[in-house]
């Protein structure tokens, strides 16, 4: 399978490291032999029709700052849209910084990829939260696969769980903690750190967006709420439909006051008729009272009651795991195998 990687920040760099470290296992267990036909970063690209040397790509990116410095395959003067159209590939894997104002350039990249007949995996929230079903519809029309499980919950398979739950029951509502950065800050406020020191630490740990105001103001949470709502309820909601309040007003005193009552403050997103994101006091024993950069979502099911999923919600290697999950899922749909073919195993339906 030939891949084009758009972006080579923490997420796609981690993806390259995983592909290298798990090369044999991915081939033997899943029949996946990925060839990296191109990697584009903010300063250029590296391209090779035979597949780039992944180890060398990682070395050059880490030591020189851009894949454009790779020899002989690096180029500084490339247009990402041309690479998407012209480089032969089965799939585009996009993980550039999220833009929640216009969705660009990710929106144009994904559209171009689908128009060029490429399947797409993305971890980008902007295009999905701003344009509702535009991209999934475009993919459907063209008979292509478009997956974005890394856009909600980092590596925690929140969208995948929702899809599985919806098969056997009906999700009637959900509530969750969707942002690792703000959850980290709120947890650290409880531990006595200042807001600024906690934000600095969240940035250093790679949780925050390139513009951390997106996290602090609740917009990142709202974008994930939109993506999950559209997936769960089949709506065409957009970011502007969510009532959003961030965590700027949460002080150490408010956190201490909540703690005295056995409660914690968490930035909660609520899906349903009145989608909203706001800091809320919740009991310390609530399944949503997760700590550090964790995310958690409780789904209310019509017949089965509530189901909660929690796990790390941010970070390069975590989100890279979600990309690989999506790549393997599409690979299976294109005729690869997943899970491993085992002639001795009972015949069961393929898990997707
Ligand atoms: N900035 C995001 C967060 C990254 O803190 O959750 C994952 O989407």
mmCIF file of C-alpha atoms and ligand atoms in Angstrom:
data_model
loop_
_atom_site.group_PDB
_atom_site.id
_atom_site.type_symbol
_atom_site.label_atom_id
_atom_site.label_comp_id
_atom_site.label_asym_id
_atom_site.label_seq_id
_atom_site.Cartn_x
_atom_site.Cartn_y
_atom_site.Cartn_z
ATOM 1 C CA UNK A 1 0.000 0.000 0.000
ATOM 2 C CA UNK A 2 1.425 3.371 -1.052
ATOM 3 C CA UNK A 3 0.930 6.264 1.355
ATOM 4 C CA UNK A 4 1.343 10.031 1.155
ATOM 5 C CA UNK A 5 1.874 11.608 4.578
ATOM 6 C CA UNK A 6 0.798 15.236 4.967
ATOM 7 C CA UNK A 7 2.480 16.853 7.940
ATOM 8 C CA UNK A 8 5.486 15.513 9.781
ATOM 9 C CA UNK A 9 4.936 16.829 13.292
ATOM 10 C CA UNK A 10 4.633 14.725 16.438
ATOM 11 C CA UNK A 11 1.768 12.601 15.064
ATOM 12 C CA UNK A 12 3.050 11.564 11.625
ATOM 13 C CA UNK A 13 6.630 11.302 12.899
ATOM 14 C CA UNK A 14 5.339 8.857 15.526
ATOM 15 C CA UNK A 15 3.440 7.012 12.796
ATOM 16 C CA UNK A 16 6.702 6.586 10.851
ATOM 17 C CA UNK A 17 8.381 5.276 14.014
ATOM 18 C CA UNK A 18 5.566 2.771 14.585
ATOM 19 C CA UNK A 19 5.659 1.602 10.940
ATOM 20 C CA UNK A 20 9.397 1.029 11.302
ATOM 21 C CA UNK A 21 9.240 -0.673 14.699
ATOM 22 C CA UNK A 22 6.296 -2.936 13.747
ATOM 23 C CA UNK A 23 7.296 -3.553 10.125
ATOM 24 C CA UNK A 24 7.546 -7.363 10.356
ATOM 25 C CA UNK A 25 4.451 -7.788 12.523
ATOM 26 C CA UNK A 26 2.340 -5.557 10.269
ATOM 27 C CA UNK A 27 3.390 -7.595 7.267
ATOM 28 C CA UNK A 28 2.951 -11.040 8.835
ATOM 29 C CA UNK A 29 -0.220 -10.397 10.853
ATOM 30 C CA UNK A 30 -2.054 -7.998 8.598
ATOM 31 C CA UNK A 31 -0.371 -8.237 5.210
ATOM 32 C CA UNK A 32 0.349 -4.528 5.372
ATOM 33 C CA UNK A 33 3.540 -3.493 3.611
ATOM 34 C CA UNK A 34 3.333 0.268 3.558
ATOM 35 C CA UNK A 35 5.463 2.224 1.108
ATOM 36 C CA UNK A 36 5.861 5.905 1.879
ATOM 37 C CA UNK A 37 5.589 7.526 -1.556
ATOM 38 C CA UNK A 38 5.800 11.086 -0.186
ATOM 39 C CA UNK A 39 5.986 13.050 3.038
ATOM 40 C CA UNK A 40 5.131 16.744 2.989
ATOM 41 C CA UNK A 41 5.986 19.120 5.830
ATOM 42 C CA UNK A 42 5.786 22.910 6.140
ATOM 43 C CA UNK A 43 9.173 23.370 4.408
ATOM 44 C CA UNK A 44 8.972 20.918 1.524
ATOM 45 C CA UNK A 45 8.679 17.233 0.757
ATOM 46 C CA UNK A 46 10.490 13.970 0.200
ATOM 47 C CA UNK A 47 9.221 11.758 -2.610
ATOM 48 C CA UNK A 48 10.101 8.400 -4.119
ATOM 49 C CA UNK A 49 7.909 6.170 -6.291
ATOM 50 C CA UNK A 50 9.683 3.089 -4.829
ATOM 51 C CA UNK A 51 9.044 4.149 -1.236
ATOM 52 C CA UNK A 52 11.203 6.310 1.000
ATOM 53 C CA UNK A 53 13.666 4.923 3.546
ATOM 54 C CA UNK A 54 11.660 5.418 6.762
ATOM 55 C CA UNK A 55 14.681 5.300 9.061
ATOM 56 C CA UNK A 56 16.413 7.991 7.020
ATOM 57 C CA UNK A 57 13.267 10.135 6.914
ATOM 58 C CA UNK A 58 13.034 10.067 10.718
ATOM 59 C CA UNK A 59 16.732 10.847 11.096
ATOM 60 C CA UNK A 60 16.596 13.802 8.693
ATOM 61 C CA UNK A 61 13.384 15.224 10.149
ATOM 62 C CA UNK A 62 14.770 15.043 13.700
ATOM 63 C CA UNK A 63 18.245 16.345 12.890
ATOM 64 C CA UNK A 64 17.527 18.895 10.147
ATOM 65 C CA UNK A 65 13.954 19.935 10.850
ATOM 66 C CA UNK A 66 12.456 19.123 7.434
ATOM 67 C CA UNK A 67 12.062 16.072 5.221
ATOM 68 C CA UNK A 68 13.006 18.387 2.337
ATOM 69 C CA UNK A 69 16.644 17.897 3.463
ATOM 70 C CA UNK A 70 16.530 14.174 2.568
ATOM 71 C CA UNK A 71 18.904 13.290 -0.271
ATOM 72 C CA UNK A 72 18.258 12.608 -3.082
ATOM 73 C CA UNK A 73 14.475 12.612 -2.615
ATOM 74 C CA UNK A 74 13.971 15.932 -0.792
ATOM 75 C CA UNK A 75 12.569 19.076 -2.467
ATOM 76 C CA UNK A 76 11.951 22.509 -0.989
ATOM 77 C CA UNK A 77 9.829 23.896 -3.824
ATOM 78 C CA UNK A 78 6.729 21.733 -3.741
ATOM 79 C CA UNK A 79 3.041 22.431 -3.609
ATOM 80 C CA UNK A 80 1.256 19.942 -1.342
ATOM 81 C CA UNK A 81 -1.817 19.941 -3.617
ATOM 82 C CA UNK A 82 0.348 18.876 -6.588
ATOM 83 C CA UNK A 83 1.925 16.094 -4.527
ATOM 84 C CA UNK A 84 -1.537 14.826 -3.560
ATOM 85 C CA UNK A 85 -2.702 14.782 -7.190
ATOM 86 C CA UNK A 86 0.449 13.623 -8.908
ATOM 87 C CA UNK A 87 2.246 11.146 -6.636
ATOM 88 C CA UNK A 88 0.925 7.627 -7.142
ATOM 89 C CA UNK A 89 -0.659 6.494 -3.853
ATOM 90 C CA UNK A 90 -3.580 4.507 -2.429
ATOM 91 C CA UNK A 91 -4.037 6.650 0.644
ATOM 92 C CA UNK A 92 -3.346 10.086 2.068
ATOM 93 C CA UNK A 93 -2.650 10.291 5.804
ATOM 94 C CA UNK A 94 -3.162 13.838 7.023
ATOM 95 C CA UNK A 95 -2.021 15.193 10.408
ATOM 96 C CA UNK A 96 -1.262 18.881 10.064
ATOM 97 C CA UNK A 97 -2.201 21.438 12.757
ATOM 98 C CA UNK A 98 -5.940 22.006 13.207
ATOM 99 C CA UNK A 99 -7.430 25.280 11.970
ATOM 100 C CA UNK A 100 -10.869 25.825 13.490
ATOM 101 C CA UNK A 101 -11.552 29.094 11.627
ATOM 102 C CA UNK A 102 -11.426 27.889 8.010
ATOM 103 C CA UNK A 103 -10.256 24.276 8.238
ATOM 104 C CA UNK A 104 -7.481 25.155 5.806
ATOM 105 C CA UNK A 105 -5.226 23.962 4.398
ATOM 106 C CA UNK A 106 -6.385 20.565 5.623
ATOM 107 C CA UNK A 107 -9.834 20.988 4.026
ATOM 108 C CA UNK A 108 -8.352 21.593 0.559
ATOM 109 C CA UNK A 109 -5.848 18.760 0.995
ATOM 110 C CA UNK A 110 -8.507 16.207 1.931
ATOM 111 C CA UNK A 111 -10.848 17.377 -0.853
ATOM 112 C CA UNK A 112 -8.020 17.156 -3.380
ATOM 113 C CA UNK A 113 -7.075 13.689 -2.131
ATOM 114 C CA UNK A 114 -10.644 12.405 -2.520
ATOM 115 C CA UNK A 115 -10.985 14.069 -5.932
ATOM 116 C CA UNK A 116 -7.750 12.351 -6.973
ATOM 117 C CA UNK A 117 -9.212 8.973 -5.943
ATOM 118 C CA UNK A 118 -7.155 8.497 -2.773
ATOM 119 C CA UNK A 119 -8.560 6.996 0.406
ATOM 120 C CA UNK A 120 -8.011 9.336 3.341
ATOM 121 C CA UNK A 121 -7.112 8.965 7.003
ATOM 122 C CA UNK A 122 -6.995 12.155 9.042
ATOM 123 C CA UNK A 123 -6.635 13.222 12.664
ATOM 124 C CA UNK A 124 -7.668 16.766 11.796
ATOM 125 C CA UNK A 125 -10.720 18.217 13.532
ATOM 126 C CA UNK A 126 -11.076 21.456 11.573
ATOM 127 C CA UNK A 127 -12.574 20.316 8.261
ATOM 128 C CA UNK A 128 -14.969 17.868 9.910
ATOM 129 C CA UNK A 129 -16.199 20.273 12.585
ATOM 130 C CA UNK A 130 -16.703 23.129 10.111
ATOM 131 C CA UNK A 131 -18.230 21.332 7.134
ATOM 132 C CA UNK A 132 -20.365 18.590 8.745
ATOM 133 C CA UNK A 133 -20.801 15.735 6.245
ATOM 134 C CA UNK A 134 -19.119 17.359 3.224
ATOM 135 C CA UNK A 135 -16.022 15.143 3.254
ATOM 136 C CA UNK A 136 -17.681 11.832 4.230
ATOM 137 C CA UNK A 137 -20.267 12.479 1.473
ATOM 138 C CA UNK A 138 -17.574 13.237 -1.085
ATOM 139 C CA UNK A 139 -15.764 10.016 -0.127
ATOM 140 C CA UNK A 140 -19.016 8.032 -0.393
ATOM 141 C CA UNK A 141 -19.805 9.483 -3.819
ATOM 142 C CA UNK A 142 -16.397 8.459 -5.072
ATOM 143 C CA UNK A 143 -16.458 5.006 -3.449
ATOM 144 C CA UNK A 144 -13.473 5.829 -1.262
ATOM 145 C CA UNK A 145 -12.743 5.201 2.404
ATOM 146 C CA UNK A 146 -12.421 8.147 4.735
ATOM 147 C CA UNK A 147 -11.613 7.535 8.395
ATOM 148 C CA UNK A 148 -10.890 9.958 11.212
ATOM 149 C CA UNK A 149 -10.903 8.049 14.490
ATOM 150 C CA UNK A 150 -7.842 9.998 15.726
ATOM 151 C CA UNK A 151 -9.828 13.252 15.548
ATOM 152 C CA UNK A 152 -11.704 12.394 18.769
ATOM 153 C CA UNK A 153 -9.894 11.059 21.836
ATOM 154 C CA UNK A 154 -6.349 10.802 20.443
ATOM 155 C CA UNK A 155 -5.571 7.077 20.584
ATOM 156 C CA UNK A 156 -8.703 6.165 22.560
ATOM 157 C CA UNK A 157 -11.183 4.592 20.117
ATOM 158 C CA UNK A 158 -14.210 6.696 21.064
ATOM 159 C CA UNK A 159 -15.689 6.908 17.542
ATOM 160 C CA UNK A 160 -15.070 3.194 16.997
ATOM 161 C CA UNK A 161 -16.864 2.303 20.239
ATOM 162 C CA UNK A 162 -19.786 4.564 19.315
ATOM 163 C CA UNK A 163 -20.066 2.820 15.941
ATOM 164 C CA UNK A 164 -20.070 -0.625 17.578
ATOM 165 C CA UNK A 165 -22.625 0.437 20.223
ATOM 166 C CA UNK A 166 -24.902 1.855 17.527
ATOM 167 C CA UNK A 167 -25.029 -1.503 15.746
ATOM 168 C CA UNK A 168 -26.776 -3.327 18.578
ATOM 169 C CA UNK A 169 -28.515 -0.499 20.377
ATOM 170 C CA UNK A 170 -29.279 3.184 19.977
ATOM 171 C CA UNK A 171 -27.172 5.920 21.538
ATOM 172 C CA UNK A 172 -29.596 8.513 22.907
ATOM 173 C CA UNK A 173 -27.081 10.907 24.420
ATOM 174 C CA UNK A 174 -23.510 11.290 25.607
ATOM 175 C CA UNK A 175 -21.335 13.418 27.852
ATOM 176 C CA UNK A 176 -17.600 13.575 27.949
ATOM 177 C CA UNK A 177 -14.225 15.108 28.600
ATOM 178 C CA UNK A 178 -12.825 15.716 25.130
ATOM 179 C CA UNK A 179 -9.721 17.809 25.679
ATOM 180 C CA UNK A 180 -6.464 16.578 27.204
ATOM 181 C CA UNK A 181 -4.883 20.016 27.678
ATOM 182 C CA UNK A 182 -7.695 21.527 29.742
ATOM 183 C CA UNK A 183 -8.135 18.329 31.735
ATOM 184 C CA UNK A 184 -4.425 18.373 32.494
ATOM 185 C CA UNK A 185 -4.650 22.028 33.599
ATOM 186 C CA UNK A 186 -7.708 21.387 35.806
ATOM 187 C CA UNK A 187 -5.986 18.376 37.416
ATOM 188 C CA UNK A 188 -2.832 20.399 38.036
ATOM 189 C CA UNK A 189 -4.844 23.277 39.560
ATOM 190 C CA UNK A 190 -6.135 20.702 42.055
ATOM 191 C CA UNK A 191 -2.516 19.778 42.814
ATOM 192 C CA UNK A 192 -1.712 23.435 43.519
ATOM 193 C CA UNK A 193 -0.033 24.536 40.259
ATOM 194 C CA UNK A 194 -0.854 27.924 38.707
ATOM 195 C CA UNK A 195 -2.897 28.086 35.472
ATOM 196 C CA UNK A 196 0.114 29.379 33.511
ATOM 197 C CA UNK A 197 2.536 26.735 34.848
ATOM 198 C CA UNK A 198 0.023 23.977 34.087
ATOM 199 C CA UNK A 199 -0.522 25.279 30.544
ATOM 200 C CA UNK A 200 3.237 25.446 30.005
ATOM 201 C CA UNK A 201 3.579 21.815 31.111
ATOM 202 C CA UNK A 202 0.693 20.742 28.835
ATOM 203 C CA UNK A 203 2.466 22.417 25.900
ATOM 204 C CA UNK A 204 5.784 20.754 26.762
ATOM 205 C CA UNK A 205 4.076 17.364 26.858
ATOM 206 C CA UNK A 206 2.695 17.886 23.368
ATOM 207 C CA UNK A 207 -0.981 17.960 24.388
ATOM 208 C CA UNK A 208 -1.843 21.522 23.370
ATOM 209 C CA UNK A 209 -2.811 22.738 19.906
ATOM 210 C CA UNK A 210 -0.362 24.961 17.986
ATOM 211 C CA UNK A 211 -2.631 27.763 19.256
ATOM 212 C CA UNK A 212 -3.499 26.676 22.838
ATOM 213 C CA UNK A 213 -6.381 29.184 23.004
ATOM 214 C CA UNK A 214 -8.289 26.602 20.951
ATOM 215 C CA UNK A 215 -7.975 24.270 23.944
ATOM 216 C CA UNK A 216 -8.491 26.833 26.724
ATOM 217 C CA UNK A 217 -11.590 28.409 25.162
ATOM 218 C CA UNK A 218 -13.286 25.029 24.761
ATOM 219 C CA UNK A 219 -13.236 25.078 20.962
ATOM 220 C CA UNK A 220 -11.205 21.887 20.629
ATOM 221 C CA UNK A 221 -13.719 20.091 22.872
ATOM 222 C CA UNK A 222 -16.588 21.579 20.867
ATOM 223 C CA UNK A 223 -15.079 20.419 17.576
ATOM 224 C CA UNK A 224 -14.866 16.841 18.893
ATOM 225 C CA UNK A 225 -18.412 17.086 20.230
ATOM 226 C CA UNK A 226 -19.564 18.023 16.715
ATOM 227 C CA UNK A 227 -17.650 15.184 15.059
ATOM 228 C CA UNK A 228 -18.964 12.616 17.544
ATOM 229 C CA UNK A 229 -22.535 13.976 17.383
ATOM 230 C CA UNK A 230 -22.596 13.770 13.598
ATOM 231 C CA UNK A 231 -21.213 10.233 13.709
ATOM 232 C CA UNK A 232 -23.623 9.070 16.442
ATOM 233 C CA UNK A 233 -26.843 10.892 15.524
ATOM 234 C CA UNK A 234 -26.347 11.301 11.750
ATOM 235 C CA UNK A 235 -26.779 15.057 12.114
ATOM 236 C CA UNK A 236 -25.077 17.776 10.065
ATOM 237 C CA UNK A 237 -24.003 19.882 12.994
ATOM 238 C CA UNK A 238 -21.240 22.460 12.708
ATOM 239 C CA UNK A 239 -18.986 24.071 15.289
ATOM 240 C CA UNK A 240 -21.080 27.251 15.329
ATOM 241 C CA UNK A 241 -24.072 25.242 16.624
ATOM 242 C CA UNK A 242 -22.345 24.456 19.940
ATOM 243 C CA UNK A 243 -22.655 26.715 22.982
ATOM 244 C CA UNK A 244 -19.092 26.960 24.277
ATOM 245 C CA UNK A 245 -17.536 28.150 27.512
ATOM 246 C CA UNK A 246 -13.853 27.517 28.224
ATOM 247 C CA UNK A 247 -11.832 27.154 31.432
ATOM 248 C CA UNK A 248 -10.276 30.647 31.712
ATOM 249 C CA UNK A 249 -12.634 31.498 34.572
ATOM 250 C CA UNK A 250 -11.750 28.395 36.607
ATOM 251 C CA UNK A 251 -9.538 29.532 39.484
ATOM 252 C CA UNK A 252 -7.600 27.604 42.123
ATOM 253 C CA UNK A 253 -10.164 28.877 44.656
ATOM 254 C CA UNK A 254 -13.077 27.410 42.656
ATOM 255 C CA UNK A 255 -11.239 24.107 42.337
ATOM 256 C CA UNK A 256 -10.520 24.038 46.095
ATOM 257 C CA UNK A 257 -14.130 24.934 46.870
ATOM 258 C CA UNK A 258 -15.344 22.009 44.716
ATOM 259 C CA UNK A 259 -12.790 19.670 46.350
ATOM 260 C CA UNK A 260 -14.125 20.558 49.810
ATOM 261 C CA UNK A 261 -17.504 19.188 48.640
ATOM 262 C CA UNK A 262 -15.937 15.987 47.237
ATOM 263 C CA UNK A 263 -16.263 17.299 43.691
ATOM 264 C CA UNK A 264 -13.956 18.206 40.801
ATOM 265 C CA UNK A 265 -14.304 20.678 37.939
ATOM 266 C CA UNK A 266 -14.062 19.192 34.462
ATOM 267 C CA UNK A 267 -14.685 20.661 30.996
ATOM 268 C CA UNK A 268 -17.722 18.649 29.934
ATOM 269 C CA UNK A 269 -19.146 18.367 26.432
ATOM 270 C CA UNK A 270 -22.782 17.276 26.209
ATOM 271 C CA UNK A 271 -24.224 15.854 22.994
ATOM 272 C CA UNK A 272 -27.912 15.970 22.179
ATOM 273 C CA UNK A 273 -30.579 18.559 21.401
ATOM 274 C CA UNK A 274 -28.643 21.406 23.060
ATOM 275 C CA UNK A 275 -24.959 20.634 22.375
ATOM 276 C CA UNK A 276 -22.745 22.494 24.823
ATOM 277 C CA UNK A 277 -19.267 22.611 26.314
ATOM 278 C CA UNK A 278 -18.716 24.167 29.747
ATOM 279 C CA UNK A 279 -16.805 23.604 32.981
ATOM 280 C CA UNK A 280 -18.966 21.643 35.406
ATOM 281 C CA UNK A 281 -18.602 20.443 38.975
ATOM 282 C CA UNK A 282 -18.986 16.675 39.040
ATOM 283 C CA UNK A 283 -18.601 14.097 41.854
ATOM 284 C CA UNK A 284 -15.029 12.878 42.304
ATOM 285 C CA UNK A 285 -16.258 9.298 41.813
ATOM 286 C CA UNK A 286 -17.927 10.080 38.448
ATOM 287 C CA UNK A 287 -16.415 8.060 35.566
ATOM 288 C CA UNK A 288 -15.856 11.401 33.838
ATOM 289 C CA UNK A 289 -13.645 12.681 36.697
ATOM 290 C CA UNK A 290 -10.494 11.548 34.878
ATOM 291 C CA UNK A 291 -7.103 13.077 35.588
ATOM 292 C CA UNK A 292 -4.150 14.422 33.627
ATOM 293 C CA UNK A 293 -4.594 14.450 29.824
ATOM 294 C CA UNK A 294 -7.199 11.698 29.882
ATOM 295 C CA UNK A 295 -10.466 11.825 27.959
ATOM 296 C CA UNK A 296 -13.655 9.986 28.901
ATOM 297 C CA UNK A 297 -17.066 9.651 27.286
ATOM 298 C CA UNK A 298 -20.223 8.107 28.723
ATOM 299 C CA UNK A 299 -22.721 6.950 26.104
ATOM 300 C CA UNK A 300 -26.352 6.525 27.150
ATOM 301 C CA UNK A 301 -27.853 3.582 25.296
ATOM 302 C CA UNK A 302 -31.568 3.040 24.907
ATOM 303 C CA UNK A 303 -31.523 -0.552 26.155
ATOM 304 C CA UNK A 304 -28.116 -1.231 27.700
ATOM 305 C CA UNK A 305 -27.753 1.819 29.946
ATOM 306 C CA UNK A 306 -24.499 3.697 30.117
ATOM 307 C CA UNK A 307 -21.111 2.701 28.761
ATOM 308 C CA UNK A 308 -17.990 4.727 29.511
ATOM 309 C CA UNK A 309 -14.698 4.706 27.650
ATOM 310 C CA UNK A 310 -11.641 6.517 28.985
ATOM 311 C CA UNK A 311 -8.016 6.785 27.941
ATOM 312 C CA UNK A 312 -5.280 9.160 26.887
ATOM 313 C CA UNK A 313 -6.835 11.889 24.775
ATOM 314 C CA UNK A 314 -3.814 13.673 23.353
ATOM 315 C CA UNK A 315 -0.202 13.123 22.355
ATOM 316 C CA UNK A 316 1.748 12.290 19.199
ATOM 317 C CA UNK A 317 2.284 8.565 19.633
ATOM 318 C CA UNK A 318 -1.236 7.987 20.938
ATOM 319 C CA UNK A 319 -2.835 9.727 17.954
ATOM 320 C CA UNK A 320 -0.445 7.950 15.585
ATOM 321 C CA UNK A 321 -1.889 4.679 16.908
ATOM 322 C CA UNK A 322 -5.341 5.865 15.827
ATOM 323 C CA UNK A 323 -4.005 6.623 12.338
ATOM 324 C CA UNK A 324 -2.555 3.132 12.080
ATOM 325 C CA UNK A 325 -5.861 1.658 13.270
ATOM 326 C CA UNK A 326 -7.626 3.500 10.446
ATOM 327 C CA UNK A 327 -4.982 2.538 7.884
ATOM 328 C CA UNK A 328 -5.365 -1.153 8.822
ATOM 329 C CA UNK A 329 -9.160 -0.909 8.701
ATOM 330 C CA UNK A 330 -9.081 0.530 5.177
ATOM 331 C CA UNK A 331 -6.384 -1.960 4.162
ATOM 332 C CA UNK A 332 -8.745 -4.783 5.222
ATOM 333 C CA UNK A 333 -11.627 -3.264 3.245
ATOM 334 C CA UNK A 334 -9.375 -3.053 0.198
ATOM 335 C CA UNK A 335 -8.696 -6.780 0.397
ATOM 336 C CA UNK A 336 -5.953 -7.020 2.978
ATOM 337 C CA UNK A 337 -6.497 -9.112 6.045
ATOM 338 C CA UNK A 338 -7.449 -8.067 9.554
ATOM 339 C CA UNK A 339 -7.326 -9.684 11.966
ATOM 340 C CA UNK A 340 -4.678 -12.270 11.039
ATOM 341 C CA UNK A 341 -5.772 -15.072 8.762
ATOM 342 C CA UNK A 342 -5.591 -18.278 10.701
ATOM 343 C CA UNK A 343 -6.860 -21.420 9.001
ATOM 344 C CA UNK A 344 -7.199 -23.196 12.366
ATOM 345 C CA UNK A 345 -9.338 -20.453 13.896
ATOM 346 C CA UNK A 346 -13.141 -20.674 13.922
ATOM 347 C CA UNK A 347 -14.684 -18.736 11.042
ATOM 348 C CA UNK A 348 -15.852 -15.427 12.456
ATOM 349 C CA UNK A 349 -16.874 -12.220 10.795
ATOM 350 C CA UNK A 350 -14.059 -9.777 10.163
ATOM 351 C CA UNK A 351 -13.872 -7.119 12.838
ATOM 352 C CA UNK A 352 -13.936 -3.634 11.333
HETATM 353 N N1 LIG B 1 -5.087 19.667 21.913
HETATM 354 C C1 LIG B 1 -5.834 18.456 21.928
HETATM 355 C C2 LIG B 1 -6.117 18.072 23.367
HETATM 356 C C3 LIG B 1 -5.057 17.391 21.213
HETATM 357 O O1 LIG B 1 -5.521 18.655 24.271
HETATM 358 O O2 LIG B 1 -6.942 17.205 23.603
HETATM 359 C C4 LIG B 1 -5.852 16.164 20.852
HETATM 360 O O3 LIG B 1 -6.898 16.455 19.966
#
